[in-house]
Coordinates of C-alpha atoms and ligand atoms in Angstrom, one line a residue:
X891 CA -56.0 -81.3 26.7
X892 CA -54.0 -80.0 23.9
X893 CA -51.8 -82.8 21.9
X894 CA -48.1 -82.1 22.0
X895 CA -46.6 -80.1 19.5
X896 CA -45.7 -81.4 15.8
X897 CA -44.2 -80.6 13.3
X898 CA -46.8 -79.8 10.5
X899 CA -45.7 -82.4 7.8
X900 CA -45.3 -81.5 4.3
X901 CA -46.8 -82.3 1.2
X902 CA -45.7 -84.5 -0.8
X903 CA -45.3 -83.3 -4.9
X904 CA -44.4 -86.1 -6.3
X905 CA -48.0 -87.4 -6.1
X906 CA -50.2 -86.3 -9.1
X907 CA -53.1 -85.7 -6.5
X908 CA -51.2 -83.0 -4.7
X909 CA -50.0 -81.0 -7.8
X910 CA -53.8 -81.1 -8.7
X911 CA -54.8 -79.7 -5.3
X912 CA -52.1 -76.8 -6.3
X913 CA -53.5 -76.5 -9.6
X914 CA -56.8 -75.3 -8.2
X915 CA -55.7 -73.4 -5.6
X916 CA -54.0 -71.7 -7.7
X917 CA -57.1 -70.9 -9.9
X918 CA -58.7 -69.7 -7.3
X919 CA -56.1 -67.1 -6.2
X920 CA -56.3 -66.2 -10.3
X921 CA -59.6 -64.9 -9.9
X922 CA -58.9 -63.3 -7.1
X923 CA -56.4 -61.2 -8.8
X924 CA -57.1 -57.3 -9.0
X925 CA -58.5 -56.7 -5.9
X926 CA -57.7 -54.2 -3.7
X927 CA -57.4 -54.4 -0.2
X928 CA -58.1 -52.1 2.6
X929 CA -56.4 -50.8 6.1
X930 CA -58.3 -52.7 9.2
X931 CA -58.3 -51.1 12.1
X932 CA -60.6 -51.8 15.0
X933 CA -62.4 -54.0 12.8
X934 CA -63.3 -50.9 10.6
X935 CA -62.1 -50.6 6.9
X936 CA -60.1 -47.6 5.3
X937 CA -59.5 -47.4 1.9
X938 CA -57.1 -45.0 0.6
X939 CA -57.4 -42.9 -3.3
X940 CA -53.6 -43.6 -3.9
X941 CA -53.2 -47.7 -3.6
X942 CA -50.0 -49.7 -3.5
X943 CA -49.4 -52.4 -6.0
X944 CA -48.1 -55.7 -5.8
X945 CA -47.1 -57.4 -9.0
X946 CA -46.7 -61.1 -9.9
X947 CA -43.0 -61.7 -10.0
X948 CA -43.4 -64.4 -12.6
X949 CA -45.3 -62.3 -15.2
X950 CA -44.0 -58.7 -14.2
X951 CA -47.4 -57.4 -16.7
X952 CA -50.3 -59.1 -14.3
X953 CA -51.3 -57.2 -10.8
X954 CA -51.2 -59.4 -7.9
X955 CA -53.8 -56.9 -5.5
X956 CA -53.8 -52.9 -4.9
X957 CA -54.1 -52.2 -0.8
X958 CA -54.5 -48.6 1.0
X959 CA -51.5 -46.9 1.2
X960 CA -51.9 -45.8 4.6
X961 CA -52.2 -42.7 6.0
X962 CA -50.8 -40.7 9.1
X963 CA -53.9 -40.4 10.2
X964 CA -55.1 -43.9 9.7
X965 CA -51.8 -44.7 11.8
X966 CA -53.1 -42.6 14.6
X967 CA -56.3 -44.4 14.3
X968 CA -54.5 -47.5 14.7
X969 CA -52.6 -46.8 17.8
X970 CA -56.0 -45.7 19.1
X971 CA -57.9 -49.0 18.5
X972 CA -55.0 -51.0 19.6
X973 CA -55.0 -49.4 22.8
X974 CA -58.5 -49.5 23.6
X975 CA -58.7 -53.3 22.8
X976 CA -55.9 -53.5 24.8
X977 CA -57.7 -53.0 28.0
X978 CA -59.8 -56.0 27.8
X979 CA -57.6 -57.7 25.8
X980 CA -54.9 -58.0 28.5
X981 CA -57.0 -59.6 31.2
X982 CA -57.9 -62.8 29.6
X983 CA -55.8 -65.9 30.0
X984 CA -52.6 -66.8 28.4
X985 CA -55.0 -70.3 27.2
X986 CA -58.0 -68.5 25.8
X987 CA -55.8 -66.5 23.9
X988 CA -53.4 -69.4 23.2
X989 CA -56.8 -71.2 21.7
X990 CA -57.3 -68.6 19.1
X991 CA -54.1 -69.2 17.9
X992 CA -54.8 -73.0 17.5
X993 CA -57.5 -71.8 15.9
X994 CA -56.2 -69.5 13.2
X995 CA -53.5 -72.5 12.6
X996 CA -56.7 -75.2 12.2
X997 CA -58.3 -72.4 9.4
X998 CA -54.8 -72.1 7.6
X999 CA -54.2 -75.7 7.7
X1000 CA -57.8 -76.7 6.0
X1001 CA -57.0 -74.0 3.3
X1002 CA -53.4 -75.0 2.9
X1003 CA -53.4 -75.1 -0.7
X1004 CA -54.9 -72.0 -0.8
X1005 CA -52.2 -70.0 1.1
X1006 CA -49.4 -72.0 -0.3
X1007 CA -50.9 -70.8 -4.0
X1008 CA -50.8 -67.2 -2.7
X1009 CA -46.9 -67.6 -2.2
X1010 CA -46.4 -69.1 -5.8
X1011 CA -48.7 -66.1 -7.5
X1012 CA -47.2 -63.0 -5.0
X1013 CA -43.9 -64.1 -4.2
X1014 CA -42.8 -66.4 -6.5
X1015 CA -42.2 -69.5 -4.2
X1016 CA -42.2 -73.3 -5.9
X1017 CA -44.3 -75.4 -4.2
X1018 CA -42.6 -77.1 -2.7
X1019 CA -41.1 -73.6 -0.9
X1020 CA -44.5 -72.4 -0.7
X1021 CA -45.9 -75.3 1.0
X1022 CA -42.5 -75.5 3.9
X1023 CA -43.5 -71.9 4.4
X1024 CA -47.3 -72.3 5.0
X1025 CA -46.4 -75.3 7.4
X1026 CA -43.9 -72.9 9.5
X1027 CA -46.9 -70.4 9.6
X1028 CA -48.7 -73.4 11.0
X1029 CA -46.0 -74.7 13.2
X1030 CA -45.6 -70.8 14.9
X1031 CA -49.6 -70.6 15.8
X1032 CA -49.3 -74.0 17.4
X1033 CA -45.9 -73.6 19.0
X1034 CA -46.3 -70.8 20.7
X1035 CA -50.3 -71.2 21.7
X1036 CA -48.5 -73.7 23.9
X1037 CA -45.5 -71.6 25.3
X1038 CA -48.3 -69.4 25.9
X1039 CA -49.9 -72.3 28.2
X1040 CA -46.9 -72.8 29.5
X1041 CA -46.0 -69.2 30.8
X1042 CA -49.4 -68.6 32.6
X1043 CA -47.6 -71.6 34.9
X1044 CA -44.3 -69.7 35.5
X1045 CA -43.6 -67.4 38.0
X1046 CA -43.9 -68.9 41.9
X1047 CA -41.3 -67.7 43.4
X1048 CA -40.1 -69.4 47.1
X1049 CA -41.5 -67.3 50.6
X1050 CA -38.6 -65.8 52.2
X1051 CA -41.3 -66.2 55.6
X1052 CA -43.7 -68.3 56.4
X1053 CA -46.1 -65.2 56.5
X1054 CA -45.4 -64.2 53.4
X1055 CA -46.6 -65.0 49.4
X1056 CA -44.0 -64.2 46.5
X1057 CA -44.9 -64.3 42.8
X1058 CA -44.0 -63.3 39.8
X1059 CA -46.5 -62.7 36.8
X1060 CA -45.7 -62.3 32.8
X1061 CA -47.9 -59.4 31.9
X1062 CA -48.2 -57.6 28.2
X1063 CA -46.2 -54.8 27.6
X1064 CA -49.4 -52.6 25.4
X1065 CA -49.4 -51.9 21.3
X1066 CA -46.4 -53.7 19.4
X1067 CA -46.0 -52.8 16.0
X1068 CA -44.8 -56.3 13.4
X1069 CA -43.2 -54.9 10.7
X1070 CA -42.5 -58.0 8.1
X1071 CA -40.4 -58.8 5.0
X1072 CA -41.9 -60.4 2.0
X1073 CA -39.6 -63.7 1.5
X1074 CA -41.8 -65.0 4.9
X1075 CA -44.3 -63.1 4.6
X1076 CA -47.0 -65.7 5.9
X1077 CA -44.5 -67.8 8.7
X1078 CA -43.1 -64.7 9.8
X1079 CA -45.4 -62.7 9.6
X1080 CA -47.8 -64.8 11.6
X1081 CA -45.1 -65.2 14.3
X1082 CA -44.2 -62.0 14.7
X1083 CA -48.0 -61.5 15.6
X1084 CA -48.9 -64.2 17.5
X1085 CA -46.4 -64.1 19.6
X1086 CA -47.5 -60.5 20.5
X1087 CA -51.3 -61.1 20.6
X1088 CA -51.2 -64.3 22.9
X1089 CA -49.2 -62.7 25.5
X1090 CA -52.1 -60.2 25.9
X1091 CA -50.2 -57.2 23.4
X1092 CA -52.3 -56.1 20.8
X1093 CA -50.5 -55.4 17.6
X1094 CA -50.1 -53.2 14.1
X1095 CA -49.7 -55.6 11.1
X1096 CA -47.4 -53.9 8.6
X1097 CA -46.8 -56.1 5.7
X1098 CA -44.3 -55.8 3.1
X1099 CA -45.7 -53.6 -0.1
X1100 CA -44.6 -56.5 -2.3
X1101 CA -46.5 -59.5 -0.1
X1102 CA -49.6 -57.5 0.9
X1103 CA -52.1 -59.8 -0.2
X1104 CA -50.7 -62.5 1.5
X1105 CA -50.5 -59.9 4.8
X1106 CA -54.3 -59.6 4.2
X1107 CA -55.1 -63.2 4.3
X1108 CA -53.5 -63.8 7.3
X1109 CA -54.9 -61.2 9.0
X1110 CA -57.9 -62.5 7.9
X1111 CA -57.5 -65.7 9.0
X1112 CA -57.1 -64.1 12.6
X1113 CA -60.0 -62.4 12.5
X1114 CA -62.1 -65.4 11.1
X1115 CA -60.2 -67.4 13.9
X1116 CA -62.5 -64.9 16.2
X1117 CA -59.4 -62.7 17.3
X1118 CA -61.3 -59.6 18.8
X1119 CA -61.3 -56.3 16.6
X1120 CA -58.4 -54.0 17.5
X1121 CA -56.2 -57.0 18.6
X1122 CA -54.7 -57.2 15.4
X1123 CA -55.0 -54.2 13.4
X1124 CA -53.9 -54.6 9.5
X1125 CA -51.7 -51.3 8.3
X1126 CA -50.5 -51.5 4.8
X1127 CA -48.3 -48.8 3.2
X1128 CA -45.2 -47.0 1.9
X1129 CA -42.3 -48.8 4.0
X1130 CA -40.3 -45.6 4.1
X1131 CA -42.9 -43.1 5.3
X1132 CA -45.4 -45.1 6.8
X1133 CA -42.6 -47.3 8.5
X1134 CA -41.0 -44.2 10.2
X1135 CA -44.2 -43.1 11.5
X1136 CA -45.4 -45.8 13.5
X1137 CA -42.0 -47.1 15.1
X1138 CA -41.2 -43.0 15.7
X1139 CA -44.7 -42.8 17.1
X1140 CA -45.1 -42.2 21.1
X1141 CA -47.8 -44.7 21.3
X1142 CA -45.5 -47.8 20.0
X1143 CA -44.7 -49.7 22.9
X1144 CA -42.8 -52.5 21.1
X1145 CA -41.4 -53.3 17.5
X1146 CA -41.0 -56.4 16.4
X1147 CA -39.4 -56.4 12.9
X1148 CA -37.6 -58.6 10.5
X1149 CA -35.8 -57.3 7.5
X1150 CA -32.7 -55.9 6.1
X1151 CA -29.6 -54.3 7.7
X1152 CA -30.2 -51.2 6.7
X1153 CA -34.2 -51.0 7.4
X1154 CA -33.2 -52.5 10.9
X1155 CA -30.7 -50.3 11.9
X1156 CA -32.6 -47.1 10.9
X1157 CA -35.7 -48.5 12.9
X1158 CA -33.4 -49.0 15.8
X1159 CA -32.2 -45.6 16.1
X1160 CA -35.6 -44.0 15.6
X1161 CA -37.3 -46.1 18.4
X1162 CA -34.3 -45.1 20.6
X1163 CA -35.4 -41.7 20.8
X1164 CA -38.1 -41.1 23.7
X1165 CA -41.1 -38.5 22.4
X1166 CA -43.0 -35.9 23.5
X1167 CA -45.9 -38.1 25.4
X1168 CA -44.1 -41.6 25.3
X1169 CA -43.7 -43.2 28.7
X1170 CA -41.3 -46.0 28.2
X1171 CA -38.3 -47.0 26.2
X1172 CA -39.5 -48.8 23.2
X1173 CA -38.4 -53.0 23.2
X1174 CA -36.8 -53.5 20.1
X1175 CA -36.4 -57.3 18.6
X1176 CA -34.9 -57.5 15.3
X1177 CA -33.8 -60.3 12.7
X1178 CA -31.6 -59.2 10.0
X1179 CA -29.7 -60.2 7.1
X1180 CA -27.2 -62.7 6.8
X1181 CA -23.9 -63.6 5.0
X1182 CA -24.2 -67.4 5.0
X1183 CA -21.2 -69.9 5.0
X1184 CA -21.4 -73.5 4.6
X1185 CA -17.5 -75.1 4.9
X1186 CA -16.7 -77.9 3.3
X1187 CA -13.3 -79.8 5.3
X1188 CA -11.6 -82.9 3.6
X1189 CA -12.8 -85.3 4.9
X1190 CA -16.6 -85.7 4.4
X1191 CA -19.6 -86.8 2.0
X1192 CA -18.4 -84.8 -0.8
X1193 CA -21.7 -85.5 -2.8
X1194 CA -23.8 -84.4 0.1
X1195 CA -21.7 -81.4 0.6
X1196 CA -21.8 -80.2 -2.8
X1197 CA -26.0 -81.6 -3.2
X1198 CA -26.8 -79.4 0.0
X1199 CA -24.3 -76.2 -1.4
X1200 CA -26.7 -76.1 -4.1
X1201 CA -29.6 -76.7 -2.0
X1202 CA -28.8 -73.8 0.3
X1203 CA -27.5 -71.2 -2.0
X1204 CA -30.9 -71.4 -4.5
X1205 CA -33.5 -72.3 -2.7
X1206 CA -36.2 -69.6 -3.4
X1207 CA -33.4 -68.0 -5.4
X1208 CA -31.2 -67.5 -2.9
X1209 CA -33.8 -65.4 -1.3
X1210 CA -33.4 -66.6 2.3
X1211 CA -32.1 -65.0 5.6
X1212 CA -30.5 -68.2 5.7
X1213 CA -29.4 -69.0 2.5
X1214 CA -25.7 -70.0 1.9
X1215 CA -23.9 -67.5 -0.1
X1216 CA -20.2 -68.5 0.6
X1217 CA -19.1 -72.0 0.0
X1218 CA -15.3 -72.4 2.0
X1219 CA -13.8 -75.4 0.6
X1220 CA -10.4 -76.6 2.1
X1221 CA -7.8 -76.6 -0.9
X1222 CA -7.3 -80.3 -1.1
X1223 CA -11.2 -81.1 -2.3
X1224 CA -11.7 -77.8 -4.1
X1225 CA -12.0 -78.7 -7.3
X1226 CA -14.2 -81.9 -6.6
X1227 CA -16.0 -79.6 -4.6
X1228 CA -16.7 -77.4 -7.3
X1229 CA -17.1 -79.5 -10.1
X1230 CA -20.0 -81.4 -8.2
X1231 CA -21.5 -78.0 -7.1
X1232 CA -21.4 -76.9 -10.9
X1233 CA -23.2 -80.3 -11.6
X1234 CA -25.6 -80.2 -9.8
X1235 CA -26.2 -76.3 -10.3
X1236 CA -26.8 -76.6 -13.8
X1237 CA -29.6 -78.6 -13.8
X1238 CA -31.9 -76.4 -12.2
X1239 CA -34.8 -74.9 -14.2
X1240 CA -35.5 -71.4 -14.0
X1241 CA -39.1 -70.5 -14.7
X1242 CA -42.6 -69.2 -13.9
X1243 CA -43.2 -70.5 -10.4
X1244 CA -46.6 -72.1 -11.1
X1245 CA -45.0 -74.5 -13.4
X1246 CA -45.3 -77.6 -11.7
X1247 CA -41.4 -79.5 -10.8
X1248 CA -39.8 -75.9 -11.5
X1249 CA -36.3 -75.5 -9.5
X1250 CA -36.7 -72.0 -9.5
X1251 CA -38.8 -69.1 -9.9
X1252 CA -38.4 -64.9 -10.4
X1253 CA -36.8 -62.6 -8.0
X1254 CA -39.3 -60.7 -6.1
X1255 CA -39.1 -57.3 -8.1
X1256 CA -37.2 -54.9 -10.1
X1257 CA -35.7 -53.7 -7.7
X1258 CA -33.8 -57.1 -6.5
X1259 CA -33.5 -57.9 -10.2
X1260 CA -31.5 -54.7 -10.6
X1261 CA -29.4 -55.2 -7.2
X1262 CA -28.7 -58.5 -7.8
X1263 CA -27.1 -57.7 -11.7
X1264 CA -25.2 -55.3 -10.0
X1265 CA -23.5 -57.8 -7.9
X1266 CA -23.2 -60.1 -10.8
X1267 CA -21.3 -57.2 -12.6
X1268 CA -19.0 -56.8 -9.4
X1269 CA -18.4 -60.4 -9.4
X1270 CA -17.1 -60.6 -12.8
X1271 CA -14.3 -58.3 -11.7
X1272 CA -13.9 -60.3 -8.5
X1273 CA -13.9 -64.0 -9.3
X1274 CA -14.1 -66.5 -12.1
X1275 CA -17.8 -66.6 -13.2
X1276 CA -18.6 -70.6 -14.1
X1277 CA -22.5 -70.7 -14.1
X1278 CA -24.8 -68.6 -15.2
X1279 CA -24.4 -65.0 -16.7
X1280 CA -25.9 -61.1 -16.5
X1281 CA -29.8 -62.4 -16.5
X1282 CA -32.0 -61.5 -19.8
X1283 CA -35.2 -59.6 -20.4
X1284 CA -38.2 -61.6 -19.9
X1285 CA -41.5 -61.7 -18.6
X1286 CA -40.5 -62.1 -15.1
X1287 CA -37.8 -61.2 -12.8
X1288 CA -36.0 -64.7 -13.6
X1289 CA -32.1 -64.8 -12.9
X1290 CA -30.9 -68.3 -13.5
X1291 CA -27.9 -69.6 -10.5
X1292 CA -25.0 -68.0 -11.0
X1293 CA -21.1 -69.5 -9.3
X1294 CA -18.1 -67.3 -9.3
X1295 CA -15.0 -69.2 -7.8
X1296 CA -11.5 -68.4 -6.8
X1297 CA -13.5 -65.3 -4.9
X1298 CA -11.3 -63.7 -2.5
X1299 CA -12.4 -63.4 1.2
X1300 CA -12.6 -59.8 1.2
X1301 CA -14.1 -59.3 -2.1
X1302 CA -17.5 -57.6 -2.1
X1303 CA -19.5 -61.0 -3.3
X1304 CA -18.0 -62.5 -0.1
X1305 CA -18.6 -60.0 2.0
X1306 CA -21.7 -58.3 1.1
X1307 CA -25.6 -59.9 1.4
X1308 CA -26.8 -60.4 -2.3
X1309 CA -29.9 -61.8 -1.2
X1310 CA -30.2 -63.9 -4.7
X1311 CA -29.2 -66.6 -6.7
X1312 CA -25.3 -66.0 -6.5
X1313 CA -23.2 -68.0 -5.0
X1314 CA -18.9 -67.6 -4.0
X1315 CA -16.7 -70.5 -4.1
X1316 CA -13.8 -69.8 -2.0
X1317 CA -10.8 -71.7 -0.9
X1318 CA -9.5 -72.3 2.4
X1319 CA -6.0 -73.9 3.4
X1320 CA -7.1 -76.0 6.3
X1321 CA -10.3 -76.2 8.2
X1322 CA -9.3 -73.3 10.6
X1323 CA -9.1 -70.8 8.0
X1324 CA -12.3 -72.3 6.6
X1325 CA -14.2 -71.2 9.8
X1326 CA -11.9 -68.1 10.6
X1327 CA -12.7 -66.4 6.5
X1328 CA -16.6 -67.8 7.7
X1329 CA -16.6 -65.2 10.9
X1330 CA -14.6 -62.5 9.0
X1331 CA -18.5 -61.2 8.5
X1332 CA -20.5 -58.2 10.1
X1333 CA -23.3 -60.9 10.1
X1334 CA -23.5 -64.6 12.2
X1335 CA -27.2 -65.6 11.1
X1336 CA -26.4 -69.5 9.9
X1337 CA -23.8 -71.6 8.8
X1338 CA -23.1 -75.1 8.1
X1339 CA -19.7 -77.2 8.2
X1340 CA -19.3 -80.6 6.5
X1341 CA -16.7 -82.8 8.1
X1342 CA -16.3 -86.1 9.2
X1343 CA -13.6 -85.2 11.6
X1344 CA -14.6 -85.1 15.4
X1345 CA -12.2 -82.7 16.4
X1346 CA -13.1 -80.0 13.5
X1347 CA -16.7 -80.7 14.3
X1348 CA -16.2 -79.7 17.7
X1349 CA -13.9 -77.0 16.8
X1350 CA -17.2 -75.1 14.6
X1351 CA -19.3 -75.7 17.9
X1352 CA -16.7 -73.3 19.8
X1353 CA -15.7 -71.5 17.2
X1354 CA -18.3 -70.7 14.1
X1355 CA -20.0 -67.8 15.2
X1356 CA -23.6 -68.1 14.5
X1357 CA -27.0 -68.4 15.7
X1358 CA -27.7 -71.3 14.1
X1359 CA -25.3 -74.0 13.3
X1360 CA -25.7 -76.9 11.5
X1361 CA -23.3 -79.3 11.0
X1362 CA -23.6 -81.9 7.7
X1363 CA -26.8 -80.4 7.1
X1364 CA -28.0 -77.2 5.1
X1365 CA -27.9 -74.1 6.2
X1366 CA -31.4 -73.0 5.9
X1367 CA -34.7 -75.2 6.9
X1368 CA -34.9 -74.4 10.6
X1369 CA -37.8 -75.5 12.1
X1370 CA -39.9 -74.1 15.3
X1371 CA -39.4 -75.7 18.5
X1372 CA -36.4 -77.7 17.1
X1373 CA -33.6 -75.4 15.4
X1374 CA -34.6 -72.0 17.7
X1375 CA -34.2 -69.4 14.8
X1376 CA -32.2 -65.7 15.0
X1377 CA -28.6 -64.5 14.1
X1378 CA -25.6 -62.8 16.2
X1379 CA -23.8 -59.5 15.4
X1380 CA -25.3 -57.3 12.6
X1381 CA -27.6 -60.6 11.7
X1382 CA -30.3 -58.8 14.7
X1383 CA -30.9 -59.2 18.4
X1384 CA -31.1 -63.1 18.4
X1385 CA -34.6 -63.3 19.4
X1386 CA -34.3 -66.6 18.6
X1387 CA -38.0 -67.3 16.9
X1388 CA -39.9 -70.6 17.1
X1389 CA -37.6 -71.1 20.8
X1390 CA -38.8 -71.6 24.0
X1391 CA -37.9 -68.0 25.1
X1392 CA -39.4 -65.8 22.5
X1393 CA -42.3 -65.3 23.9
X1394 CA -40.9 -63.4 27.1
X1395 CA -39.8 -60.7 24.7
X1396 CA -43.4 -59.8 24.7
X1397 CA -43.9 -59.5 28.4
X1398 CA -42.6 -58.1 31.5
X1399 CA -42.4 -59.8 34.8
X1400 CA -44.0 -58.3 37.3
X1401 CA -42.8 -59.5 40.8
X1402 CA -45.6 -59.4 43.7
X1403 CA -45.3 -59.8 47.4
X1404 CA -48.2 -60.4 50.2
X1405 CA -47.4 -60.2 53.2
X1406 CA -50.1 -62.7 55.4
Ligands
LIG2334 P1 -36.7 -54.6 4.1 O1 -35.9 -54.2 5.3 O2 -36.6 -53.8 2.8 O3 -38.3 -54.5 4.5 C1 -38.8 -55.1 5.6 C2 -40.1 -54.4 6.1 O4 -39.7 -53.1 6.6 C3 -41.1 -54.2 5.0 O5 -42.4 -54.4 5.5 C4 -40.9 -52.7 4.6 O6 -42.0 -52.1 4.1 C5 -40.6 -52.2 6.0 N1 -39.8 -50.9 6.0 C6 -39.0 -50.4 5.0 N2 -38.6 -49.2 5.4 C7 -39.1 -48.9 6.7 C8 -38.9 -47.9 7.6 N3 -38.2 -46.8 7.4 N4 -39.6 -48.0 8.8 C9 -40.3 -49.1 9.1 N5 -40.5 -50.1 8.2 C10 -39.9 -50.0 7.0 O7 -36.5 -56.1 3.9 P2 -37.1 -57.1 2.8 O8 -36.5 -56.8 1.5 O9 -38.6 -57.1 3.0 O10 -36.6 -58.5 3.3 C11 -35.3 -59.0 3.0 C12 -34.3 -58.8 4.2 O11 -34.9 -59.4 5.3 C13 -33.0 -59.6 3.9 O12 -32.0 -58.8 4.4 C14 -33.2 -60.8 4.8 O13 -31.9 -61.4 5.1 C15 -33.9 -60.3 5.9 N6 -34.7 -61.4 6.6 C16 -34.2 -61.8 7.8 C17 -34.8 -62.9 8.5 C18 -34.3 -63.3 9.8 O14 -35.0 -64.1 10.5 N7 -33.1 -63.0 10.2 C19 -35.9 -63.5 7.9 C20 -36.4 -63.0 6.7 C21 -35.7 -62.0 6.0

């Protein structure tokens, strides 16, 4: 029997022994450094002559890896493999499938260190970050290994006769394509996949061009976990050409992808339209971007507000679907509000993510270090900057936290997903236009409302629209199986990831009938 789920606890870097752990982890991903990384498919590798690159966003100077910049034709190969394997694949039970997953989360467990030092070097998480990412991408493998369990049981239906049987059965839907950003590229990517694969899909892994190693050691973690060759399939390559291929292609039968707005949207509309060969309408699940509001009313734990303000808006620089972006403050605690915020903003340290204790690291990469001075330009022309400043030319792509306040709700910085280290004060006559400026947004991903007042708590339950509310919490953190993760509006389909229903976006029920 399988134990019940857990939460994957975290380690603790405050002991010495743990930081050391890191330390040589971390010199074991240094030698790794350089190598290049080829296209998987079927369990056959394809190495391309033009490579991408993925550079360390700490030291801009030093390569990360080089992987296959996949081909069309590859592609094709993919879809190929994918399908075949699917054949066998399919028939096997939801719990031998579900046990490689528990296996792949028992590998990345005993090499924790490891993978949590591969999101330090690649993507510039602090360890702390890196380590509550690696134990989400544990937490998925577990979580839904036993949804998995638990849908083989679903499905008898009441006979209408005596003389008749009446069932329904969960089956796979064919090749699903998981297309993954690179601020979760471990957790998410591993869920997007999973969730696919133990369902009896077989899947594409596209990774982000700027997280591909880390894409690479998962999938090989699957395939040392014993996941068949041709289940998962690992596809790196140019987002923009490469992307539209596959989720245009005829043979995708699913998409499951997590990024941007724009990305999303465009991905949307292309596996809308039905092609020459395709036999089904493509199932499209999406998580998006977010505009994230945490409210702050007059009556609460103003230190705790303003500590988990800070908390929110810079963890991983900001660099979270779930990150807060907009602080409301009702106009009686304002300017308490914002002169603990500013405290406790301004002690962050801003440096090279392998530095043990660091509060921050770099941006992922020039181009979010561009896009993200752009909006501190904008800002200066929209609010009244009080932390921070236009970032400097270093080794890395470091921008330290940066607060504008007095920010209008329509202003651009309030409006508009920065994805970064910048963060809008704004100010709110009463608790009801707290939370009505907190919808005025194309997104509803997360949000958070501090308040010690009953009736204003129960006032954000009906009225702050959002996936995920948290109330006198943070806004980001949420874990599988306990906060069920995905966003309304523009902020995706709400497939609500790590829940007790995602997995059914994978299937389709098919309803039998015997007659005795
Ligand atoms: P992105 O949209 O730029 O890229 C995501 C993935 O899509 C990458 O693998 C990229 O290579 C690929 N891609 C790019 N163009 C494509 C195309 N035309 N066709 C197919 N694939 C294509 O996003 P990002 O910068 O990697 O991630 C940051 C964004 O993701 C932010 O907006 C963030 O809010 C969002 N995000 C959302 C969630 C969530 O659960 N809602 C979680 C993490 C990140």
């Amino acid at each position: 029997m399988i134990r019940p789920f857990k939460s994957e606890p975290l380690v603790d870097f405050s002991k010495r022994e743990n930081i050391e752990k890191m330390q040589v982890a971390l010199a074991k991903v240094d030698k790794e450094k350089g190598q290049s990384y080829p296209a998987v498919i079927g369990g056959r590798q394809y190495m391309t002559e033009e490579k991408i690159k993925s550079v360390n966003p700490s030291n801009k100077n030093e390569a990360i890896c080089y992987a296959a910049s996949s081909t069309y034709e590859i592609a094709d190969k993919a879809f190929e493999a994918a399908w075949s394997a699917f054949k066998s694949w399919k028939v096997k039970s939801y719990r031998e499938r579900a046990y490689l997953l528990l296996k792949t989360a028992a590998i990345i467990r005993r090499e924790k260190f490891y993978f949590s030092s591969l999101l330090v070097e690649e993507v510039g998480k602090t360890y702390g970050e890196a380590d509550a990412e690696t134990a989400e991408c544990i937490d998925f493998l577990e979580y839904y290994a036993r949804q998995a369990i638990n849908l083989e049981k679903k499905g008898m239906e009441v006979s209408y006769t005596e003389d008749e049987i009446n069932d329904t059965e969960y089956i796979p839907l064919g090749v699903g394509i998981a297309i993954a950003p690179w601020n979760f590229s471990l957790a998410i990517f591993a869920g997007m996949t999973a969730a696919g694969i133990v369902c009896g899909n077989t899947m594409i892994m596209k990774p982000a061009s700027t997280a591909v190693m880390v894409g690479a050691k998962l999938f090989d973690a699957f395939q040392r976990a014993g996941v068949p060759d041709g289940v998962v399939n690992f596809l790196p390559g140019k987002g923009g050409s490469l992307g539209n291929y596959i989720v245009s292609h005829p043979k995708a039968r699913f998409i499951n992808f997590t990024g941007s707005r724009e990305v999303g949207l465009h991905i949307n509309k292309l596996a809308a339209e039905v092609k020459e060969g395709q036999k089904w309408i493509k199932r499209v699940s999406m998580e998006l971007g977010g505009k994230n509001a945490i409210i702050v009313d007059k009556n609460c734990d103003y230190d705790n507000a303003a500590r988990t303000i800070v908390a929110s808006a810079f963890g991983y620089q900001g660099q979270k679907c779930s990150a807060c972006s907009r602080a409301i403050i009702v106009k009686d605690v304002y300017e308490t509000i914002t002169d603990l915020v500013l405290k406790y903003a301004s002690e962050i340290t801003v440096g090279a993510a392998r530095t043990p204790g660091i509060g921050m690291g770099p941006v992922i990469d020039l181009n979010a270090y561009n896009k993200i001075s752009s909006y501190i330009a904008i800002g200066k022309d929209e609010g009244n900057l009080i932390l921070g400043d236009m970032p400097e030319e270093s080794e890395g792509y470091f921008i330290k936290p940066v607060i504008f306040r007095d920010v209008d709700r329509n202003a651009k910085i309030a409006k508009e997903e920065i994805f970064g280290p910048v963060l809008a004060l704004i100010k709110a006559d009463s608790f009801e236009d707290a939370l009505d400026i907190a919808n005025d947004t194309d997104y509803g991903l997360t949000g958070s409302a501090f308040s010690n007042d009953r009736e204003n708590l129960e006032k954000a339950r009906k009225e702050f629209h959002v996936g995920n509310l948290y109330l006198n919490r943070k806004c980001t953190g949420a874990l599988v199986g306990i906060q069920p993760f995905g966003g309304f509006n523009l902020s995706g389909t709400d497939s609500k990831a790590g829940g007790a229903d995602y997995l059914l976006l994978f299937t389709q029920a098919k309803s039998m009938t015997e007659k005795l």
